[in-house]
Tab-separated table of C-alpha atoms and ligand atoms in Angstrom:
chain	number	residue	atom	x	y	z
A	98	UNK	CA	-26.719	14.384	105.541
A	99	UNK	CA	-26.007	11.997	102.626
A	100	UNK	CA	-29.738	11.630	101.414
A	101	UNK	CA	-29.855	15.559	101.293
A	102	UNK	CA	-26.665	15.913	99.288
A	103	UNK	CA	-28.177	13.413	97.128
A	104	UNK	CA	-31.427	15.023	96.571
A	105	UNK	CA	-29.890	18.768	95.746
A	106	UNK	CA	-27.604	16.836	93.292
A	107	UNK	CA	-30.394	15.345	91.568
A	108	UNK	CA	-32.340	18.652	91.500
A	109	UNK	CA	-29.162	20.452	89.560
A	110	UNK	CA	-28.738	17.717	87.543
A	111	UNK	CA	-32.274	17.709	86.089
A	112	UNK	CA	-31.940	21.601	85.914
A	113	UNK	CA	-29.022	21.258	84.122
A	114	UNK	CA	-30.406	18.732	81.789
A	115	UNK	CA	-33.083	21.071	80.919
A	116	UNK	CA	-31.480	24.027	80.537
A	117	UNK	CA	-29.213	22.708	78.056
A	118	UNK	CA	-31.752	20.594	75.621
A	119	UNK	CA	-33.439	24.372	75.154
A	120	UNK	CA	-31.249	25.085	72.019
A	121	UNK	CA	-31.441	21.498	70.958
A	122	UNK	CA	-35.266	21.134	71.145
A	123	UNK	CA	-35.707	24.799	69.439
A	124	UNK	CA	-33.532	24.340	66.638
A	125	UNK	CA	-35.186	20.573	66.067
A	126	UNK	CA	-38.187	22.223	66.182
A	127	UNK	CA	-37.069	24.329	63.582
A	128	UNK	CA	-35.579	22.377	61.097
A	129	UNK	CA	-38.437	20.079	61.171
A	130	UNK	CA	-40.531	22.653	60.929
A	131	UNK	CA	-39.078	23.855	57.700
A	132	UNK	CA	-38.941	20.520	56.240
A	133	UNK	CA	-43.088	20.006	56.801
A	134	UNK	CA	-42.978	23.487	55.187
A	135	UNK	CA	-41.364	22.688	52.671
A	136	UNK	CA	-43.306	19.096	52.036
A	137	UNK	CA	-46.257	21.589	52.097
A	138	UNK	CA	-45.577	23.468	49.499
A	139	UNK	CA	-43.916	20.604	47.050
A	140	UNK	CA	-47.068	18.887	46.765
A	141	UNK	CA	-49.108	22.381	46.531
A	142	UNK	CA	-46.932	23.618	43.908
A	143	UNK	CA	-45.182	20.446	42.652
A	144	UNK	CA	-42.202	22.288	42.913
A	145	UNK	CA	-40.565	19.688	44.923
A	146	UNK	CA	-40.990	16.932	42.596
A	147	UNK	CA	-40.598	19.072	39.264
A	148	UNK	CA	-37.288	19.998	40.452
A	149	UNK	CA	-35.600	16.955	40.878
A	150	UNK	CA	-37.059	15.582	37.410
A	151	UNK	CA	-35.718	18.769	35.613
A	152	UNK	CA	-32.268	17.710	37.075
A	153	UNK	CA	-32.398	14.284	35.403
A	154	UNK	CA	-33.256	16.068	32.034
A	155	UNK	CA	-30.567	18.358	32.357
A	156	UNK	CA	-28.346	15.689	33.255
A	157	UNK	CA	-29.635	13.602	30.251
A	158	UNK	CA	-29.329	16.903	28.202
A	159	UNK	CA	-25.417	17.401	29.061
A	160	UNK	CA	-24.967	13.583	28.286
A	161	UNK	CA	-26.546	13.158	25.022
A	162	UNK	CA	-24.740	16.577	23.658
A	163	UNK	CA	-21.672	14.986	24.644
A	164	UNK	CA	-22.105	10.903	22.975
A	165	UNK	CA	-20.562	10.856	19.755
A	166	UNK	CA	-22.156	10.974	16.505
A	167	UNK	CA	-20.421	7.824	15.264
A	168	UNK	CA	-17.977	9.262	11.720
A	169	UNK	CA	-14.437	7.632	11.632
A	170	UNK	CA	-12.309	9.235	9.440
A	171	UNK	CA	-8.624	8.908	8.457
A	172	UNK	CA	-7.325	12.159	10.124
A	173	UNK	CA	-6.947	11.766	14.151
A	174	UNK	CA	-10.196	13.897	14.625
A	175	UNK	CA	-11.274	14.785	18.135
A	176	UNK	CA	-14.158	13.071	19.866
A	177	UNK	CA	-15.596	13.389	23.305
A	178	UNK	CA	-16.116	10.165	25.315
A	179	UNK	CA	-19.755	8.822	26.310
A	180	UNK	CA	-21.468	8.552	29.200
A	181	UNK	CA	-19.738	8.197	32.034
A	182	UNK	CA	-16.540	10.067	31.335
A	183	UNK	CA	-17.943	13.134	29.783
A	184	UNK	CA	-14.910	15.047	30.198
A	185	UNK	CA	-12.545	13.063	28.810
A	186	UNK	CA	-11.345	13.410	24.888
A	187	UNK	CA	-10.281	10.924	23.257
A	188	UNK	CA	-8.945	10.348	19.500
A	189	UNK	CA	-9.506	7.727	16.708
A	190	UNK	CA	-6.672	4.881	17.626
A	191	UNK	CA	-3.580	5.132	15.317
A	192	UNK	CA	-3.871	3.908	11.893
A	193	UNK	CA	-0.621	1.623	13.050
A	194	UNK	CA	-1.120	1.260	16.937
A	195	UNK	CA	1.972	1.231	19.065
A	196	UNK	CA	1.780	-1.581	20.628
A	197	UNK	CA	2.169	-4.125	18.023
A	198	UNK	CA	4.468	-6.517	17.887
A	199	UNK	CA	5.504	-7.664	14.699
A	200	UNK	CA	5.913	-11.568	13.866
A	201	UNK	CA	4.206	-13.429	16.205
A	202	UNK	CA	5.371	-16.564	18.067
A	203	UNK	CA	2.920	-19.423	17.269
A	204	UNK	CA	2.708	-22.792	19.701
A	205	UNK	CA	0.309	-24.998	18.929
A	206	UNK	CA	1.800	-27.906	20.760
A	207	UNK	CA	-0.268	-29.479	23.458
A	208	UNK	CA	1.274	-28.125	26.410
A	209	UNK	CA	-0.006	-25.136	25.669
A	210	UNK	CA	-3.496	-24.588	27.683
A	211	UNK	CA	-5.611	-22.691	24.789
A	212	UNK	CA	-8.554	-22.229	26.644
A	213	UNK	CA	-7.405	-19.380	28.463
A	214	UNK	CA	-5.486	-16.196	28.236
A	215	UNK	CA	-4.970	-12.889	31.017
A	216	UNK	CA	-6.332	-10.838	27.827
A	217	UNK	CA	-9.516	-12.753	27.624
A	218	UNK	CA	-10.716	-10.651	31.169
A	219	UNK	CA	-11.945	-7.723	29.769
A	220	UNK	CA	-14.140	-9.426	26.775
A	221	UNK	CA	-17.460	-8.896	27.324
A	222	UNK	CA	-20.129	-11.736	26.874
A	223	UNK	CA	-20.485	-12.478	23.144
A	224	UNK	CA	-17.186	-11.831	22.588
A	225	UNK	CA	-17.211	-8.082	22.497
A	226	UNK	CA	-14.074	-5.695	23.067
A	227	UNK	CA	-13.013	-2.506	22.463
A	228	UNK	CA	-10.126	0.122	23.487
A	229	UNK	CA	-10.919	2.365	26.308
A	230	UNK	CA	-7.937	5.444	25.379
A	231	UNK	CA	-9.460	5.710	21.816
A	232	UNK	CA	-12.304	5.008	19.114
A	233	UNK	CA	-11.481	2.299	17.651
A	234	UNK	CA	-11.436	3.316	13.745
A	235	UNK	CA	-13.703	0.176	12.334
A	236	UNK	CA	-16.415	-2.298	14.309
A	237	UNK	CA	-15.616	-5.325	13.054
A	238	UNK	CA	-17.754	-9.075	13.404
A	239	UNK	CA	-15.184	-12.118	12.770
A	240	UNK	CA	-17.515	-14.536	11.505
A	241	UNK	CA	-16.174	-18.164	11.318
A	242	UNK	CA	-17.648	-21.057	9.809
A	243	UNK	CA	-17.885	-23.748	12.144
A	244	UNK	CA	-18.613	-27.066	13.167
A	245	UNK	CA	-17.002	-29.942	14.720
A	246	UNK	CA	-13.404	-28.082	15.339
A	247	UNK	CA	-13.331	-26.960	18.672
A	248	UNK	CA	-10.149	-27.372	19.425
A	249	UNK	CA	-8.801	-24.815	16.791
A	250	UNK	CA	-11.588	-22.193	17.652
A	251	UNK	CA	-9.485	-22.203	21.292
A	252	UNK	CA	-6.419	-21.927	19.407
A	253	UNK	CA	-7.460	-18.951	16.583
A	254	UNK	CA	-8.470	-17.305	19.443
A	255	UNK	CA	-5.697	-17.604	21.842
A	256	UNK	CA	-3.583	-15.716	19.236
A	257	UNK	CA	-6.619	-13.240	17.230
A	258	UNK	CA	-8.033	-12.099	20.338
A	259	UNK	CA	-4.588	-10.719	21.722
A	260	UNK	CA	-3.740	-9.588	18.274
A	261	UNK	CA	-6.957	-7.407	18.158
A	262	UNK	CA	-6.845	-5.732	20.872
A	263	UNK	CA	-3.209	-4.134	20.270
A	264	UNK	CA	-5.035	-3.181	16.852
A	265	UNK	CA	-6.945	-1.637	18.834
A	266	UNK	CA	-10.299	-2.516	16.907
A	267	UNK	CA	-13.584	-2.854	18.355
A	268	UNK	CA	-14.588	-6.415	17.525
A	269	UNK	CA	-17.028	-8.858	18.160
A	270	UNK	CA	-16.488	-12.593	17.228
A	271	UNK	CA	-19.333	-14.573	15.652
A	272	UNK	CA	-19.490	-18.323	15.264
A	273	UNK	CA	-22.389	-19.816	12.573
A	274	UNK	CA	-22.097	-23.729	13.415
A	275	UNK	CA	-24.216	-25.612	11.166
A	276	UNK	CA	-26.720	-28.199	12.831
A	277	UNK	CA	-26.642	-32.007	12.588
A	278	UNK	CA	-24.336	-34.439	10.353
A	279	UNK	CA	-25.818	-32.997	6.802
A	280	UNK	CA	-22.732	-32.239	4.327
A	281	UNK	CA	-20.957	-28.666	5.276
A	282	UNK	CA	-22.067	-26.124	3.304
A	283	UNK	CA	-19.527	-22.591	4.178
A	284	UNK	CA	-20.908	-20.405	1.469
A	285	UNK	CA	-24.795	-20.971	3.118
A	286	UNK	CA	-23.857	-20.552	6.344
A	287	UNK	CA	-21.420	-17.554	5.676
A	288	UNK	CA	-24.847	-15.821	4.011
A	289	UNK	CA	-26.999	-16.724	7.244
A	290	UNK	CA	-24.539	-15.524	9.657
A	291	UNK	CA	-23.966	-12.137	7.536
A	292	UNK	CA	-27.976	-11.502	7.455
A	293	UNK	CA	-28.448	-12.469	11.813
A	294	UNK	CA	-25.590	-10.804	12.902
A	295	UNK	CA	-27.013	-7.734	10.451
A	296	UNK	CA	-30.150	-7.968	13.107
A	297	UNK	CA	-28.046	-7.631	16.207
A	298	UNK	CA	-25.177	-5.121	15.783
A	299	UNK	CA	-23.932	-2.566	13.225
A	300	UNK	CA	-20.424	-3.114	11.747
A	301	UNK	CA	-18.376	-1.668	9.536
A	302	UNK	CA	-16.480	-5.219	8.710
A	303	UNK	CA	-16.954	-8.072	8.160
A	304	UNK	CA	-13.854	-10.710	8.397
A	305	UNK	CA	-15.208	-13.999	6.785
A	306	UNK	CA	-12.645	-16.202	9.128
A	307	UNK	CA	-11.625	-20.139	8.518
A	308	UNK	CA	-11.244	-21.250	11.848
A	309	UNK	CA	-8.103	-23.389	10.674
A	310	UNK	CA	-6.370	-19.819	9.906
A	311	UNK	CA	-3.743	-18.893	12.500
A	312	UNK	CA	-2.113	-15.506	12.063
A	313	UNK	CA	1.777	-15.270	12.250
A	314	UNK	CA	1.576	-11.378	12.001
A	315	UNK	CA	0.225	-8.486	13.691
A	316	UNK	CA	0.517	-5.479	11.407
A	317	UNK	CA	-1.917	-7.678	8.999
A	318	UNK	CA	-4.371	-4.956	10.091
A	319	UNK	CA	-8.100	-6.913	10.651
A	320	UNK	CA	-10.073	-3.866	8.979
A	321	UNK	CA	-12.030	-3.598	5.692
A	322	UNK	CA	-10.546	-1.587	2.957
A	323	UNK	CA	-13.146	-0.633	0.179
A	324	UNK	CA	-12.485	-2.772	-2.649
A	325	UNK	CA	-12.500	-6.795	-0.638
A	326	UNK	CA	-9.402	-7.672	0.999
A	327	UNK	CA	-8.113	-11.015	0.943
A	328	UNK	CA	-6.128	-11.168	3.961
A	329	UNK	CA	-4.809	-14.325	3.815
A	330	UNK	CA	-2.267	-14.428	1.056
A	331	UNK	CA	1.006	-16.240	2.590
A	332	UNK	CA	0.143	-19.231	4.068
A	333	UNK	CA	2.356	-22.151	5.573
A	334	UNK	CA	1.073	-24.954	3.017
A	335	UNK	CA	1.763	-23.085	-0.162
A	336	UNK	CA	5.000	-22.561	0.918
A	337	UNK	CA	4.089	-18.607	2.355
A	338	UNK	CA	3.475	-17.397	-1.869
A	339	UNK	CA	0.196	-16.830	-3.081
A	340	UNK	CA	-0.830	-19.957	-5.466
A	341	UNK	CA	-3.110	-17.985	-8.002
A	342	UNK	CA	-4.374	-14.783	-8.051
A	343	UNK	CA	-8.609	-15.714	-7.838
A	344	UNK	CA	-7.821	-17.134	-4.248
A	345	UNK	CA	-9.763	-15.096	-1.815
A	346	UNK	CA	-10.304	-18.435	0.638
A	347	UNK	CA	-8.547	-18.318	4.293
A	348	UNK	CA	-9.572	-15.262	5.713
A	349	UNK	CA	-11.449	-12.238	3.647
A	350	UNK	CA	-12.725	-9.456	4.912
A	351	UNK	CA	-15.333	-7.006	3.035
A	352	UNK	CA	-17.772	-4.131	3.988
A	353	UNK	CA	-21.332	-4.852	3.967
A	354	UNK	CA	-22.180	-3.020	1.244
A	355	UNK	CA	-19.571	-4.671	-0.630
A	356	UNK	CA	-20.919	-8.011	0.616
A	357	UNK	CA	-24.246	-7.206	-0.467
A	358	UNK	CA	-23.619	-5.828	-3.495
A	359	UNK	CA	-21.799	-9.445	-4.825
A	360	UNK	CA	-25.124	-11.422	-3.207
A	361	UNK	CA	-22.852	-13.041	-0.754
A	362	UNK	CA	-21.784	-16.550	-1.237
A	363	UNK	CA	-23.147	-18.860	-3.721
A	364	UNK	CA	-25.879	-21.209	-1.541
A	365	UNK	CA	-25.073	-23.996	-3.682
A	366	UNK	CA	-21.603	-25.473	-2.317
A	367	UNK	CA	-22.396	-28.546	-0.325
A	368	UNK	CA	-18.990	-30.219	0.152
A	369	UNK	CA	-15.189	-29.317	-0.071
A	370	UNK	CA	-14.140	-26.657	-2.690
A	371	UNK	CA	-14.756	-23.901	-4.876
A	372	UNK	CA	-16.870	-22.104	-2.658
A	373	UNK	CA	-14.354	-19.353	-2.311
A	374	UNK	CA	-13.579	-19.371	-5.484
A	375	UNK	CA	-16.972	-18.667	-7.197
A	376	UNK	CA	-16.809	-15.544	-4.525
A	377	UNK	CA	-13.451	-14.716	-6.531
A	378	UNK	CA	-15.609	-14.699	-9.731
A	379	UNK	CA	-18.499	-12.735	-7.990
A	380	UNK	CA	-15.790	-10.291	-7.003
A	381	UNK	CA	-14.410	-10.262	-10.599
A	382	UNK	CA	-17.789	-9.364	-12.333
A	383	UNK	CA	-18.305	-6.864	-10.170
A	384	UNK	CA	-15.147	-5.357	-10.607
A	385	UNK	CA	-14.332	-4.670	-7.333
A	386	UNK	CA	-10.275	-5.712	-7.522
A	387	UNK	CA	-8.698	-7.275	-4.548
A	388	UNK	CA	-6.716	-6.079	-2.016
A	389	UNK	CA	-3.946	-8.059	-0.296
A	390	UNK	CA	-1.492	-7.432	2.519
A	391	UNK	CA	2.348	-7.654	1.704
A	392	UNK	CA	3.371	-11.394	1.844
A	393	UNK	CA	5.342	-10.633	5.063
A	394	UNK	CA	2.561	-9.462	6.978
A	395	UNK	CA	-0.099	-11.459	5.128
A	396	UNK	CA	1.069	-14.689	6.711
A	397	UNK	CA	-0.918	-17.691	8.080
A	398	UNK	CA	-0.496	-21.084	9.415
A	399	UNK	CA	-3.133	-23.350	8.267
A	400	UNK	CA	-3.773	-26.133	11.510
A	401	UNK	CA	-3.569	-29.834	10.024
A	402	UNK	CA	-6.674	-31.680	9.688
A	403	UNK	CA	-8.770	-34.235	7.671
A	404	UNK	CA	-10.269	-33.449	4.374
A	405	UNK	CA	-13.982	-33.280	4.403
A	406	UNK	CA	-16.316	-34.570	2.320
A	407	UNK	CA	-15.819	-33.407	-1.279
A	408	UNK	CA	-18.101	-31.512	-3.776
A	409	UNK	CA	-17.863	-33.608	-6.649
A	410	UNK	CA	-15.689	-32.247	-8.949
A	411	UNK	CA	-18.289	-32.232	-11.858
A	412	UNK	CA	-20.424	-29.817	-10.130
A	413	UNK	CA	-17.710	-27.634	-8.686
A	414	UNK	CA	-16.255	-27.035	-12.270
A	415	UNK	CA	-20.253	-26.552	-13.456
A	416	UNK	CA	-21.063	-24.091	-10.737
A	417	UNK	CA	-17.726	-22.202	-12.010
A	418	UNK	CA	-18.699	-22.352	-15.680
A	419	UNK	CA	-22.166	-20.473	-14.477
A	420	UNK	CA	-20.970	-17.538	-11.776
A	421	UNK	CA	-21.530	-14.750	-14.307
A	422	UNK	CA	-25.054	-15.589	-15.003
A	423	UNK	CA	-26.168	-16.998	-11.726
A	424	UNK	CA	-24.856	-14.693	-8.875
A	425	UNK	CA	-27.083	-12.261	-8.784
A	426	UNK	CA	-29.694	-15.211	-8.032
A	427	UNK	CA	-28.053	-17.176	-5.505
A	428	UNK	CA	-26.526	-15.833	-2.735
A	429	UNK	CA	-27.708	-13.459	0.360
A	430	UNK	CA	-30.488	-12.593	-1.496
A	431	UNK	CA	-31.853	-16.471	-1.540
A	432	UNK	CA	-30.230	-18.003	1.269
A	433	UNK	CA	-32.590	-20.426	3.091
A	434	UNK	CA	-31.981	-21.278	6.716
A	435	UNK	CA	-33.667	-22.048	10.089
A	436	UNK	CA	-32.062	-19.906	13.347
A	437	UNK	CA	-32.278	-22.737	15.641
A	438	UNK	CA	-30.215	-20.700	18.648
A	439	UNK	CA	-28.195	-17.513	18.885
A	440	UNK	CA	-26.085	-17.171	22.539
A	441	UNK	CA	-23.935	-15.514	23.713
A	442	UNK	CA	-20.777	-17.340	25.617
A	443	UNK	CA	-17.949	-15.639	27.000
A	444	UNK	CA	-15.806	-15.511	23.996
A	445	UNK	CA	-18.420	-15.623	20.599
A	446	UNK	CA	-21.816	-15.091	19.867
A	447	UNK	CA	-22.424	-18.620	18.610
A	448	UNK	CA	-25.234	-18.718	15.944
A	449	UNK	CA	-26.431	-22.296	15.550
A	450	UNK	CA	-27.839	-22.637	11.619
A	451	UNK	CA	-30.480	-25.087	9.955
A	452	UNK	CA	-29.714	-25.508	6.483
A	453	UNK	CA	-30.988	-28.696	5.465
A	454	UNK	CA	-29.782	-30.963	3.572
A	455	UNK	CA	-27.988	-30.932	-0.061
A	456	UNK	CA	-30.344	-32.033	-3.070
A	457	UNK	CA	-30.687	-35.748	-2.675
A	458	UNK	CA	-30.121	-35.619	-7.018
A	459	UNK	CA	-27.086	-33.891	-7.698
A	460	UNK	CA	-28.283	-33.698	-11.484
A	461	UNK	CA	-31.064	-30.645	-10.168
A	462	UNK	CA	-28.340	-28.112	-9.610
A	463	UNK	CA	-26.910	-28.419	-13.312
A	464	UNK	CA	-30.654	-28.971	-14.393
A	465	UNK	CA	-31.396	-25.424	-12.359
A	466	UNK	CA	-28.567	-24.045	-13.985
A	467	UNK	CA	-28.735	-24.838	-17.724
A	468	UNK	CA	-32.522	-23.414	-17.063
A	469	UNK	CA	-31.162	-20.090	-16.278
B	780	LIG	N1	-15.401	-26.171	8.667
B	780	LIG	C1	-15.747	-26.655	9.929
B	780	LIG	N2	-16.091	-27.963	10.081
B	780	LIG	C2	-16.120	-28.825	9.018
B	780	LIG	C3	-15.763	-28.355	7.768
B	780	LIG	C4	-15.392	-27.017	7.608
B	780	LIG	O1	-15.724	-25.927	10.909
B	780	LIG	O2	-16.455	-29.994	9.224
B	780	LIG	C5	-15.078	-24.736	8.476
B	780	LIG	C6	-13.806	-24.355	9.187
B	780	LIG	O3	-13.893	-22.997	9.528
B	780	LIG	C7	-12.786	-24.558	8.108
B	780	LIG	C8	-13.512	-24.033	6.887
B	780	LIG	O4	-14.859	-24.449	7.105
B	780	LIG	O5	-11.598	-23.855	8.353
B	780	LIG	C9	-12.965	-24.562	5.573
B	780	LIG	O6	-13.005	-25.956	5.561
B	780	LIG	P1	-11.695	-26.871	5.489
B	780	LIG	O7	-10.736	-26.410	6.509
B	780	LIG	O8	-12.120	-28.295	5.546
B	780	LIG	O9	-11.145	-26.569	4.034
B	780	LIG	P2	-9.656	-26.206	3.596
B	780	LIG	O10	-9.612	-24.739	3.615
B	780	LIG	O11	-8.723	-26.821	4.596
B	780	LIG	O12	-9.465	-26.769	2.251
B	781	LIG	MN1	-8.689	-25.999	6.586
């Protein structure tokens, strides 16, 4: 009796499981069917394939008729975003952004650790940042002059990097170190930095940046007005007053074409002094004017260090005498360098410079300068 019950339960069972795959095997049957169909006629027609592509190029279509042809003005005009958020508008940031703070409070006691800060998170490799909410209104490079200083490029940027982002600018900092234990030469190294960073990124800026130069306030904008700004005006060891009105050293910042247009810096500088201040002359012939922030806002702290080696004075006060006539020689237009490296690290592009070495006979600059 058992082994019979067993066998008729078996025999429904396997019914059963038949009966009910029937709609399950037909509409398999079907789908897959439909699918080889389909596969058929894609690679007849090329339908299948043609139709995906056109979806990219549509895509691509909607994307590039929403980027943003690049034109900052000074009225808040409306832009739509780039890729990625293509619905969302945003403005041009505030000509004076909200969240600034004022006077700034500067430690640069040792017990502070400089080589990092929560804002530094969101810089991008090279030393790239700009504000999500808005378009910035001006790219600007911060190129600093560099070599041997370390410690104050940690502590400029502990306090500028902060600063710039509640301006709100879209920056990019730029170090030019000069190679080996020749005499420093700024001016050079200004020009080659200005001509490599001109082969890697459009700016609108420029911010020529000693690396000594700690700002004290943020609504000392970091943007380029037309006519060079000296941005640097009040500083801590001339008592926060400007000492004469040629000084344009500390912090400057000029549009390219303005930068071009003077030829640069003079090449011919090796040594402390004067550099900046045939630039002052340069500026002067040109007749540019300078700009300056208020002396409140316009304030820096210089960091306390060693004088370098100087430029005798004879050939500082020669090169002076000889701006006028010699400018539109020396400069950008003339600059000689080797590009020995150019990397990115997490906070700077650093750009590592060959210049050489100064004339061994001082005596050939004002021989190449009585010639002209
Ligand atoms: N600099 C440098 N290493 C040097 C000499 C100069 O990095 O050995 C750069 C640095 O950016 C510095 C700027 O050149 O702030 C101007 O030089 P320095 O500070 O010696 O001149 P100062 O403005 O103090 O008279
Ligand atoms: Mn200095």
């Amino acid at each position: 009796m058992p082994g019979e019950w067993i066998r008729s339960f078996r025999r429904h069972f396997y019914a059963g499981i038949i009966v009910l795959s029937i709609p399950l095997l037909v509409s398999l049957s079907l789908t897959s069917g439909y699918d080889v169909l389909r596969l058929l006629t894609a690679f007849k027609s090329n339908y299948y394939i043609s139709n995906t592509t056109s979806n990219v190029v549509a895509n691509r279509n909607e994307n590039s008729r929403s980027m943003v042809s690049r034109v900052v003005t000074n009225t808040a005009v409306e832009h739509v975003a780039d890729i990625g958020n293509i619905s969302a508008k945003r403005k041009v940031c505030s000509a004076s952004p909200e969240r600034l703070v004022g006077r700034l409070n500067i430690d640069l006691s040792d017990n502070t650790n400089f080589t990092f800060h929560k804002e530094y998170l969101d810089i991008i490799s090279g030393g790239t940042w700009k504000p999500r909410d808005c378009f910035a209104r001006q790219r600007v490079a911060i190129i600093i002059p560099f070599r041997d200083r370390r410690k104050h490029l940690e502590q400029l940027q502990y306090y500028l990097i902060p600063m710039l982002k509640r301006q709100q600018l879209n920056f990019r900092f730029f170090v030019v170190e000069q190679n080996g234990n020749n005499t420093f030469n700024k001016g050079l190294i200004m020009n080659a930095a200005f001509a490599e960073v001109r082969k890697i990124e459009d700016f609108d800026c420029f911010v020529f940046h000693d690396v000594d130069m700690i700002p004290e306030d943020d609504r000392n904008i970091y943007t380029c007005t037309d006519a060079p700004k000296h941005m640097s005006p009040a500083l801590d060891k001339f008592g926060y007053r400007l000492p004469y009105m040629q000084l344009v050293g500390g912090v400057l910042s000029m549009k390219p074409d303005v930068f071009i247009a003077v030829n640069g810096y003079s090449n011919l500088y090796w040594g402390w002094g004067a550099e900046d201040d045939d630039m002052a002359a340069r500026i002067k012939f040109k007749n540019l004017g300078i700009v300056r922030p208020p002396l409140t806002t316009g304030r820096y702290r210089m960091i306390k260090h060693s004088k370098r080696e100087m430029n005798p004075a004879k050939i500082r006060m020669f090169l002076l005498k000889t701006v006028k006539n010699r400018f539109m020689k020396d400069g950008l237009n003339s600059v000689q360098y080797k590009t020995v490296f150019v990397k990115l690290t997490p906070l700077f592009t650093h750009i590592m410079v060959d210049v050489g070495e100064p004339p061994k006979d001082t005596n050939k600059i004002t021989s190449m300068m009585t010639q002209t």
